[in-house]
CSV table of C-alpha atoms in Angstrom, one decimal:
chain,number,residue,atom,x,y,z
H,1,MET,CA,0.0,0.0,0.0
H,2,VAL,CA,1.1,3.5,-0.8
H,3,ARG,CA,0.6,6.5,1.5
H,4,PHE,CA,0.6,10.0,0.1
H,5,VAL,CA,2.5,12.1,2.4
H,6,GLY,CA,1.6,15.5,0.7
H,7,ILE,CA,1.5,17.6,-2.4
H,8,ASN,CA,3.4,20.9,-2.1
H,9,ALA,CA,2.7,24.1,-4.1
H,10,GLY,CA,4.8,24.8,-7.1
H,11,PRO,CA,6.2,21.9,-9.1
H,12,LEU,CA,4.2,18.8,-8.2
H,13,ARG,CA,6.0,16.4,-6.0
H,14,ILE,CA,4.5,13.2,-4.6
H,15,LEU,CA,6.1,11.8,-1.5
H,16,VAL,CA,5.5,8.1,-1.1
H,17,TRP,CA,6.4,6.1,2.0
H,18,PRO,CA,6.1,2.3,1.8
H,19,HIS,CA,4.3,0.7,4.7
H,20,LYS,CA,6.4,-1.5,6.9
H,21,GLY,CA,5.9,-5.1,6.1
H,22,LEU,CA,4.3,-4.7,2.7
H,23,LYS,CA,5.9,-5.0,-0.7
H,24,ALA,CA,6.6,-1.7,-2.5
H,25,MET,CA,4.4,-0.7,-5.3
H,26,SER,CA,5.9,-1.0,-8.8
H,27,ASN,CA,7.1,2.2,-10.5
H,28,LEU,CA,4.4,1.8,-13.1
H,29,LYS,CA,1.6,2.2,-10.6
H,30,ILE,CA,3.2,5.2,-9.0
H,31,LEU,CA,3.4,6.9,-12.4
H,32,ALA,CA,-0.3,6.2,-13.1
H,33,VAL,CA,-1.3,7.8,-9.8
H,34,ALA,CA,0.9,10.8,-10.4
H,35,GLY,CA,-0.7,11.3,-13.9
H,36,PHE,CA,-4.2,11.3,-12.4
H,37,VAL,CA,-3.3,14.0,-9.9
H,38,LEU,CA,-1.6,16.1,-12.6
H,39,SER,CA,-4.7,15.9,-14.9
H,40,GLY,CA,-6.9,17.1,-12.0
H,41,ALA,CA,-4.7,20.1,-11.4
H,42,ALA,CA,-4.8,21.0,-15.1
H,43,SER,CA,-8.6,21.0,-15.0
H,44,VAL,CA,-8.6,23.3,-12.0
H,45,ALA,CA,-6.3,25.7,-13.9
H,46,SER,CA,-8.6,25.6,-17.0
H,47,ALA,CA,-11.7,26.4,-14.8
H,48,ALA,CA,-9.9,29.4,-13.4
H,49,ASP,CA,-9.1,30.7,-16.8
H,50,LEU,CA,-12.7,31.3,-18.1
H,51,GLY,CA,-12.1,35.1,-18.7
H,52,HIS,CA,-9.5,34.6,-21.4
H,53,PRO,CA,-9.6,36.9,-24.5
H,54,ARG,CA,-11.2,36.1,-27.9
H,55,PRO,CA,-9.0,33.6,-29.8
H,56,ALA,CA,-6.5,35.2,-32.1
H,57,GLY,CA,-7.5,35.4,-35.8
H,58,LEU,CA,-11.3,36.0,-35.4
H,59,PRO,CA,-12.7,39.3,-36.6
H,60,PRO,CA,-13.9,41.8,-33.9
H,61,ILE,CA,-17.6,41.9,-33.0
H,62,PRO,CA,-19.2,44.5,-35.4
H,63,VAL,CA,-20.9,47.4,-33.8
H,64,ALA,CA,-23.2,49.8,-35.7
H,65,ALA,CA,-21.9,53.4,-35.9
H,66,PRO,CA,-24.2,55.9,-34.2
H,67,ILE,CA,-27.0,57.1,-36.4
H,68,GLY,CA,-26.4,60.7,-37.4
H,69,GLU,CA,-28.3,63.4,-39.3
H,70,THR,CA,-28.9,62.8,-42.9
H,71,THR,CA,-26.9,65.3,-45.0
H,72,GLY,CA,-25.6,65.7,-48.5
H,73,TRP,CA,-26.5,66.2,-52.1
H,74,TYR,CA,-29.6,64.7,-53.7
H,75,LEU,CA,-31.3,64.5,-57.1
H,76,ARG,CA,-35.1,64.6,-57.6
H,77,GLY,CA,-37.8,64.0,-60.2
H,78,ASP,CA,-41.4,65.0,-60.1
H,79,ILE,CA,-44.7,64.6,-62.0
H,80,GLY,CA,-48.0,66.1,-61.3
H,81,ILE,CA,-51.2,67.8,-62.5
H,82,ALA,CA,-52.2,71.4,-62.2
H,83,TYR,CA,-55.7,72.9,-61.8
H,84,GLN,CA,-54.7,76.1,-63.6
H,85,ASN,CA,-56.6,79.4,-64.1
H,86,SER,CA,-56.2,83.0,-65.2
H,87,ASN,CA,-58.1,86.3,-65.3
H,88,PRO,CA,-57.7,87.6,-68.8
H,89,GLU,CA,-58.8,91.0,-70.2
H,90,ILE,CA,-58.7,92.7,-73.6
H,91,VAL,CA,-57.1,96.1,-74.3
H,92,ASP,CA,-59.2,97.7,-77.0
H,93,ASN,CA,-58.1,101.1,-78.0
H,94,ARG,CA,-61.4,102.0,-79.6
H,95,PHE,CA,-63.0,102.5,-76.2
H,96,THR,CA,-62.4,104.6,-73.1
H,97,PRO,CA,-61.5,103.0,-70.8
H,98,THR,CA,-59.6,100.6,-73.0
H,99,THR,CA,-60.0,97.6,-70.8
H,100,VAL,CA,-62.7,95.1,-71.8
H,101,GLY,CA,-63.9,92.4,-69.5
H,102,LEU,CA,-64.2,88.9,-70.8
H,103,HIS,CA,-66.7,86.1,-70.1
H,104,ASN,CA,-66.8,82.4,-69.5
H,105,PHE,CA,-63.1,81.9,-69.3
H,106,SER,CA,-62.0,78.2,-68.9
H,107,MET,CA,-58.7,76.4,-69.0
H,108,SER,CA,-57.8,72.7,-69.1
H,109,ASN,CA,-55.7,71.1,-66.4
H,110,PRO,CA,-52.2,70.5,-67.7
H,111,GLY,CA,-49.7,67.9,-66.4
H,112,PHE,CA,-46.1,68.7,-65.7
H,113,VAL,CA,-42.7,66.9,-65.3
H,114,GLY,CA,-39.7,68.3,-63.4
H,115,ILE,CA,-36.1,67.5,-62.3
H,116,GLY,CA,-33.9,69.1,-59.8
H,117,ALA,CA,-30.9,68.9,-57.5
H,118,GLY,CA,-30.6,69.9,-53.9
H,119,TYR,CA,-28.7,69.6,-50.6
H,120,GLN,CA,-29.9,68.2,-47.2
H,121,ILE,CA,-28.3,70.6,-44.7
H,122,ASN,CA,-29.5,68.7,-41.6
H,123,SER,CA,-32.4,66.6,-40.4
H,124,TRP,CA,-34.8,69.5,-40.6
H,125,LEU,CA,-33.6,71.9,-43.4
H,126,ARG,CA,-32.9,71.4,-47.1
H,127,GLY,CA,-33.1,73.3,-50.4
H,128,ASP,CA,-33.1,72.5,-54.1
H,129,ILE,CA,-33.3,74.1,-57.5
H,130,THR,CA,-36.0,72.7,-59.9
H,131,GLY,CA,-36.9,73.0,-63.6
H,132,GLU,CA,-40.3,71.9,-65.0
H,133,TYR,CA,-42.0,71.6,-68.3
H,134,ARG,CA,-45.7,72.2,-68.2
H,135,LEU,CA,-47.7,70.6,-71.0
H,136,GLN,CA,-50.0,72.6,-73.2
H,137,SER,CA,-53.3,73.8,-71.6
H,138,ARG,CA,-56.2,74.7,-73.8
H,139,PHE,CA,-58.3,77.8,-72.9
H,140,GLY,CA,-61.3,79.7,-74.2
H,141,PHE,CA,-63.3,82.8,-73.4
H,142,THR,CA,-65.9,85.2,-74.9
H,143,ASP,CA,-66.1,89.0,-75.3
H,144,LYS,CA,-69.2,91.1,-76.0
H,145,TYR,CA,-69.7,94.3,-77.9
H,146,CYS,CA,-72.7,96.4,-78.8
H,147,PHE,CA,-72.5,98.9,-81.7
H,148,GLY,CA,-75.3,100.9,-83.3
H,149,ASP,CA,-77.9,103.6,-82.7
H,150,ASN,CA,-80.7,103.7,-80.2
H,151,GLY,CA,-83.2,106.5,-81.1
H,152,GLY,CA,-80.5,108.8,-82.4
H,153,LEU,CA,-78.0,108.1,-79.6
H,154,PRO,CA,-74.8,106.2,-80.6
H,155,VAL,CA,-74.2,103.0,-78.8
H,156,ALA,CA,-70.7,101.5,-78.2
H,157,THR,CA,-70.5,99.3,-75.1
H,158,PRO,CA,-67.5,97.0,-74.8
H,159,GLY,CA,-68.0,93.9,-72.7
H,160,ILE,CA,-71.7,94.3,-72.4
H,161,ALA,CA,-74.5,92.8,-74.6
H,162,CYS,CA,-76.9,95.1,-76.3
H,163,SER,CA,-80.1,96.1,-74.5
H,164,VAL,CA,-82.3,96.0,-77.6
H,165,GLY,CA,-85.3,98.4,-77.7
H,166,PRO,CA,-87.8,99.2,-80.3
H,167,ALA,CA,-85.6,102.0,-81.6
H,168,PHE,CA,-82.3,100.1,-81.7
H,169,THR,CA,-80.5,99.7,-84.9
H,170,GLY,CA,-77.1,98.0,-84.8
H,171,GLN,CA,-75.1,94.9,-84.0
H,172,ASP,CA,-75.0,92.7,-80.9
H,173,SER,CA,-71.6,91.0,-81.4
H,174,ARG,CA,-69.8,88.1,-79.8
H,175,ASN,CA,-66.1,87.0,-80.2
H,176,PHE,CA,-65.2,83.4,-79.3
H,177,TYR,CA,-61.5,82.9,-78.6
H,178,THR,CA,-59.6,79.6,-78.2
H,179,GLY,CA,-55.9,79.1,-77.6
H,180,ARG,CA,-53.1,77.2,-75.9
H,181,VAL,CA,-50.4,77.9,-73.5
H,182,ALA,CA,-47.3,75.9,-72.4
H,183,SER,CA,-44.9,77.0,-69.7
H,184,LEU,CA,-41.4,76.4,-68.4
H,185,LEU,CA,-40.9,77.0,-64.6
H,186,PHE,CA,-37.7,77.4,-62.7
H,187,LEU,CA,-37.7,77.7,-58.9
H,188,ALA,CA,-35.3,77.9,-56.0
H,189,ASN,CA,-37.0,76.1,-53.0
H,190,ALA,CA,-36.4,75.8,-49.3
H,191,TYR,CA,-38.1,73.2,-47.0
H,192,VAL,CA,-38.5,72.6,-43.3
H,193,ASP,CA,-38.8,68.9,-42.4
H,194,LEU,CA,-41.0,68.5,-39.3
H,195,GLY,CA,-39.6,65.3,-37.8
H,196,THR,CA,-39.8,61.6,-38.8
H,197,TRP,CA,-42.3,59.0,-37.5
H,198,SER,CA,-42.1,55.4,-38.7
H,199,GLY,CA,-40.4,56.6,-41.9
H,200,PHE,CA,-42.9,59.5,-42.6
H,201,THR,CA,-41.6,63.1,-42.7
H,202,PRO,CA,-44.1,65.9,-43.1
H,203,PHE,CA,-42.7,69.2,-44.5
H,204,LEU,CA,-43.4,72.7,-45.5
H,205,GLY,CA,-41.8,74.7,-48.3
H,206,ALA,CA,-41.6,77.8,-50.4
H,207,GLY,CA,-40.0,78.8,-53.7
H,208,ILE,CA,-39.3,81.8,-55.9
H,209,GLY,CA,-38.2,81.9,-59.5
H,210,PHE,CA,-39.6,82.7,-62.9
H,211,ALA,CA,-42.0,81.2,-65.5
H,212,GLN,CA,-41.9,81.4,-69.3
H,213,HIS,CA,-45.2,81.2,-71.1
H,214,LYS,CA,-45.8,80.4,-74.7
H,215,PHE,CA,-49.2,81.4,-76.0
H,216,SER,CA,-50.1,79.8,-79.3
H,217,ASN,CA,-53.0,79.0,-81.7
H,218,LEU,CA,-55.1,81.9,-80.6
H,219,VAL,CA,-58.2,82.0,-82.9
H,220,ASP,CA,-61.0,84.5,-82.9
H,221,THR,CA,-64.4,83.6,-84.4
H,222,GLY,CA,-66.8,86.5,-84.5
H,223,ILE,CA,-70.7,86.4,-84.8
H,224,SER,CA,-73.1,89.4,-84.8
H,225,GLU,CA,-76.8,89.6,-84.4
H,226,ASN,CA,-78.1,92.5,-86.7
H,227,TYR,CA,-81.1,94.7,-85.6
H,228,PHE,CA,-83.2,97.3,-87.4
H,229,LEU,CA,-85.5,99.2,-85.2
H,230,GLY,CA,-85.5,96.5,-82.6
H,231,VAL,CA,-86.1,93.7,-85.1
H,232,ASN,CA,-83.5,90.9,-85.6
H,233,VAL,CA,-82.8,90.9,-89.3
H,234,GLY,CA,-80.2,88.2,-89.5
H,235,THR,CA,-76.8,86.9,-88.3
H,236,SER,CA,-73.5,87.7,-89.8
H,237,GLY,CA,-70.2,85.9,-89.2
H,238,VAL,CA,-66.5,86.7,-89.6
H,239,ALA,CA,-64.0,84.2,-90.8
H,240,PRO,CA,-61.8,82.9,-87.9
H,241,THR,CA,-58.7,85.0,-87.4
H,242,THR,CA,-55.5,83.4,-86.1
H,243,PHE,CA,-53.1,85.6,-84.1
H,244,ALA,CA,-49.3,85.4,-83.8
H,245,ASP,CA,-47.7,83.3,-81.1
H,246,LYS,CA,-46.2,85.1,-78.2
H,247,THR,CA,-43.6,84.1,-75.4
H,248,THR,CA,-43.4,86.1,-72.2
H,249,SER,CA,-41.6,85.6,-68.9
H,250,ASN,CA,-42.6,86.7,-65.4
H,251,PHE,CA,-41.8,86.3,-61.7
H,252,ALA,CA,-43.2,83.1,-60.1
H,253,TRP,CA,-43.5,81.9,-56.5
H,254,ALA,CA,-44.9,78.9,-54.7
H,255,LEU,CA,-46.0,77.5,-51.3
H,256,MET,CA,-45.9,73.8,-50.6
H,257,ALA,CA,-46.9,71.2,-48.0
H,258,GLY,CA,-46.5,67.4,-48.1
H,259,VAL,CA,-45.0,64.3,-46.6
H,260,ALA,CA,-42.0,62.1,-47.6
H,261,TYR,CA,-41.6,58.4,-46.9
H,262,ASP,CA,-38.2,56.6,-46.6
H,263,LEU,CA,-38.2,53.8,-49.1
H,264,SER,CA,-34.6,53.1,-48.0
H,265,PRO,CA,-31.8,55.1,-46.5
H,266,ALA,CA,-31.0,56.4,-50.0
H,267,TYR,CA,-34.5,56.9,-51.6
H,268,LYS,CA,-37.4,58.9,-50.4
H,269,ILE,CA,-40.8,59.4,-52.1
H,270,GLU,CA,-42.8,62.6,-51.7
H,271,VAL,CA,-46.5,63.4,-52.1
H,272,ALA,CA,-47.3,67.2,-52.0
H,273,TYR,CA,-49.7,70.0,-52.6
H,274,ARG,CA,-48.4,73.2,-54.1
H,275,TYR,CA,-50.0,76.6,-54.8
H,276,LEU,CA,-48.2,78.2,-57.7
H,277,ASN,CA,-48.5,81.8,-59.0
H,278,MET,CA,-46.8,82.4,-62.4
H,279,GLY,CA,-47.6,86.1,-62.8
H,280,LYS,CA,-49.0,87.2,-66.1
H,281,GLY,CA,-48.6,87.0,-69.9
H,282,SER,CA,-49.8,88.9,-72.9
H,283,GLN,CA,-50.6,88.4,-76.6
H,284,SER,CA,-51.1,90.9,-79.4
H,285,LEU,CA,-54.3,91.0,-81.4
H,286,ALA,CA,-54.4,91.8,-85.1
H,287,CYS,CA,-56.4,95.0,-85.9
H,288,GLY,CA,-57.0,97.4,-88.7
H,289,GLY,CA,-56.8,101.2,-88.9
H,290,PRO,CA,-55.6,103.4,-86.1
H,291,THR,CA,-56.6,101.0,-83.3
H,292,CYS,CA,-53.6,98.7,-83.7
H,293,GLY,CA,-51.9,97.8,-80.4
H,294,ASP,CA,-54.9,95.9,-79.0
H,295,SER,CA,-53.9,92.9,-76.9
H,296,ILE,CA,-55.0,90.2,-74.5
H,297,ASN,CA,-53.5,90.3,-71.0
H,298,TYR,CA,-53.5,87.1,-69.1
H,299,LYS,CA,-53.5,88.2,-65.5
H,300,ASP,CA,-52.9,86.1,-62.3
H,301,ILE,CA,-51.9,82.8,-64.0
H,302,ASP,CA,-52.0,80.5,-61.0
H,303,ALA,CA,-52.6,76.8,-60.2
H,304,HIS,CA,-53.5,74.4,-57.4
H,305,GLU,CA,-51.3,71.4,-57.9
H,306,PHE,CA,-50.8,67.8,-56.7
H,307,LYS,CA,-47.5,66.1,-57.4
H,308,ILE,CA,-45.4,63.0,-56.5
H,309,GLY,CA,-41.7,63.0,-56.5
H,310,LEU,CA,-38.6,60.8,-55.8
H,311,ARG,CA,-35.5,61.9,-54.1
H,312,TRP,CA,-32.1,60.0,-54.4
H,313,MET,CA,-29.6,60.8,-51.7
H,314,LEU,CA,-26.2,60.6,-53.4
H,315,GLY,CA,-24.4,60.0,-50.1
H,316,GLY,CA,-26.3,56.8,-49.4
H,317,PRO,CA,-27.2,55.8,-45.8
H,318,ALA,CA,-26.3,58.0,-42.9
H,319,TYR,CA,-25.1,55.1,-40.7
H,320,ALA,CA,-23.0,51.9,-41.0
H,321,PRO,CA,-25.3,48.9,-40.8
H,322,VAL,CA,-24.3,45.8,-38.8
H,323,PRO,CA,-22.9,43.1,-41.2
H,324,THR,CA,-25.0,39.9,-41.2
H,325,ASP,CA,-22.7,37.5,-43.1
H,326,LEU,CA,-20.0,37.0,-40.5
H,327,PRO,CA,-19.3,33.5,-39.1
H,328,PRO,CA,-20.8,32.8,-35.7
H,329,GLU,CA,-18.7,33.4,-32.7
H,330,PRO,CA,-17.3,30.2,-31.1
H,331,ARG,CA,-18.9,29.2,-27.8
H,332,LEU,CA,-16.8,29.0,-24.6
H,333,VAL,CA,-17.3,25.7,-22.8
H,334,LYS,CA,-16.5,25.5,-19.1
H,335,LYS,CA,-14.5,22.6,-18.0
H,336,TYR,CA,-14.5,21.2,-14.5
């Protein structure tokens, strides 16, 4: 039998003392017992070393960079429809005053397309410059004139139909105008973003710039009702007259409100309302004799518009996403 006298700290030493009267254990058995003791000591050392650093050669654990404000350049494109209107009047030098009011003005609703470039200054302020082409809008209106004699009194009333009495001799005239207008619009815009909730960002904006209008295909068709002593004696017409095209430019301004949605960190879609005022335009009318210089003035050309746009942030996302394709981190196993 073997008695273990002790194990001291430091290099392991096993002291064996043979019992008196027994045969000594063979060297092989002594070595087996020593190996068992050494393996137990190694297990204790491993258990005490659980806080070791990550094994060499493995990549560090990725951590997302803090999310910062979205800034940088962007491009944009827009399409929309405009409910457009104007308040035209005719300048007719045959009368005093020369301005003649018009009747039954109407204008079709044109579509428009635009492109632009801008800069996101911070999370709440941005600005851009845009250019738009506005498709042709058709318009039409009527003017009224009364010429003649009413019981020896001359009658010349622009903009008003005749008040026919039993002594009236003259013409109750109508002119029917039709035409088209197409426009180019250039604006410098500023926007205030009002915060983001679940990807939605409402905003307000304003813009200033100029609009260029091209008026074309203006045609005048005239018809007169002829009276003699209050009796209608027939209708006379005038062949349609086509006037020259005219291009004019004017100051423009706009107010906007809408909401943007984040399709991704780099793409945003917008839906917006815009009130647009494009100033005025004018077009000369053909005339004969000393009254040349007559014209149509298109005042207060404005529109209520609805548009949809796409913004592309050239800088991409404003933060570094966590990679998802790294190998899994090896698990640490406690040994006892």
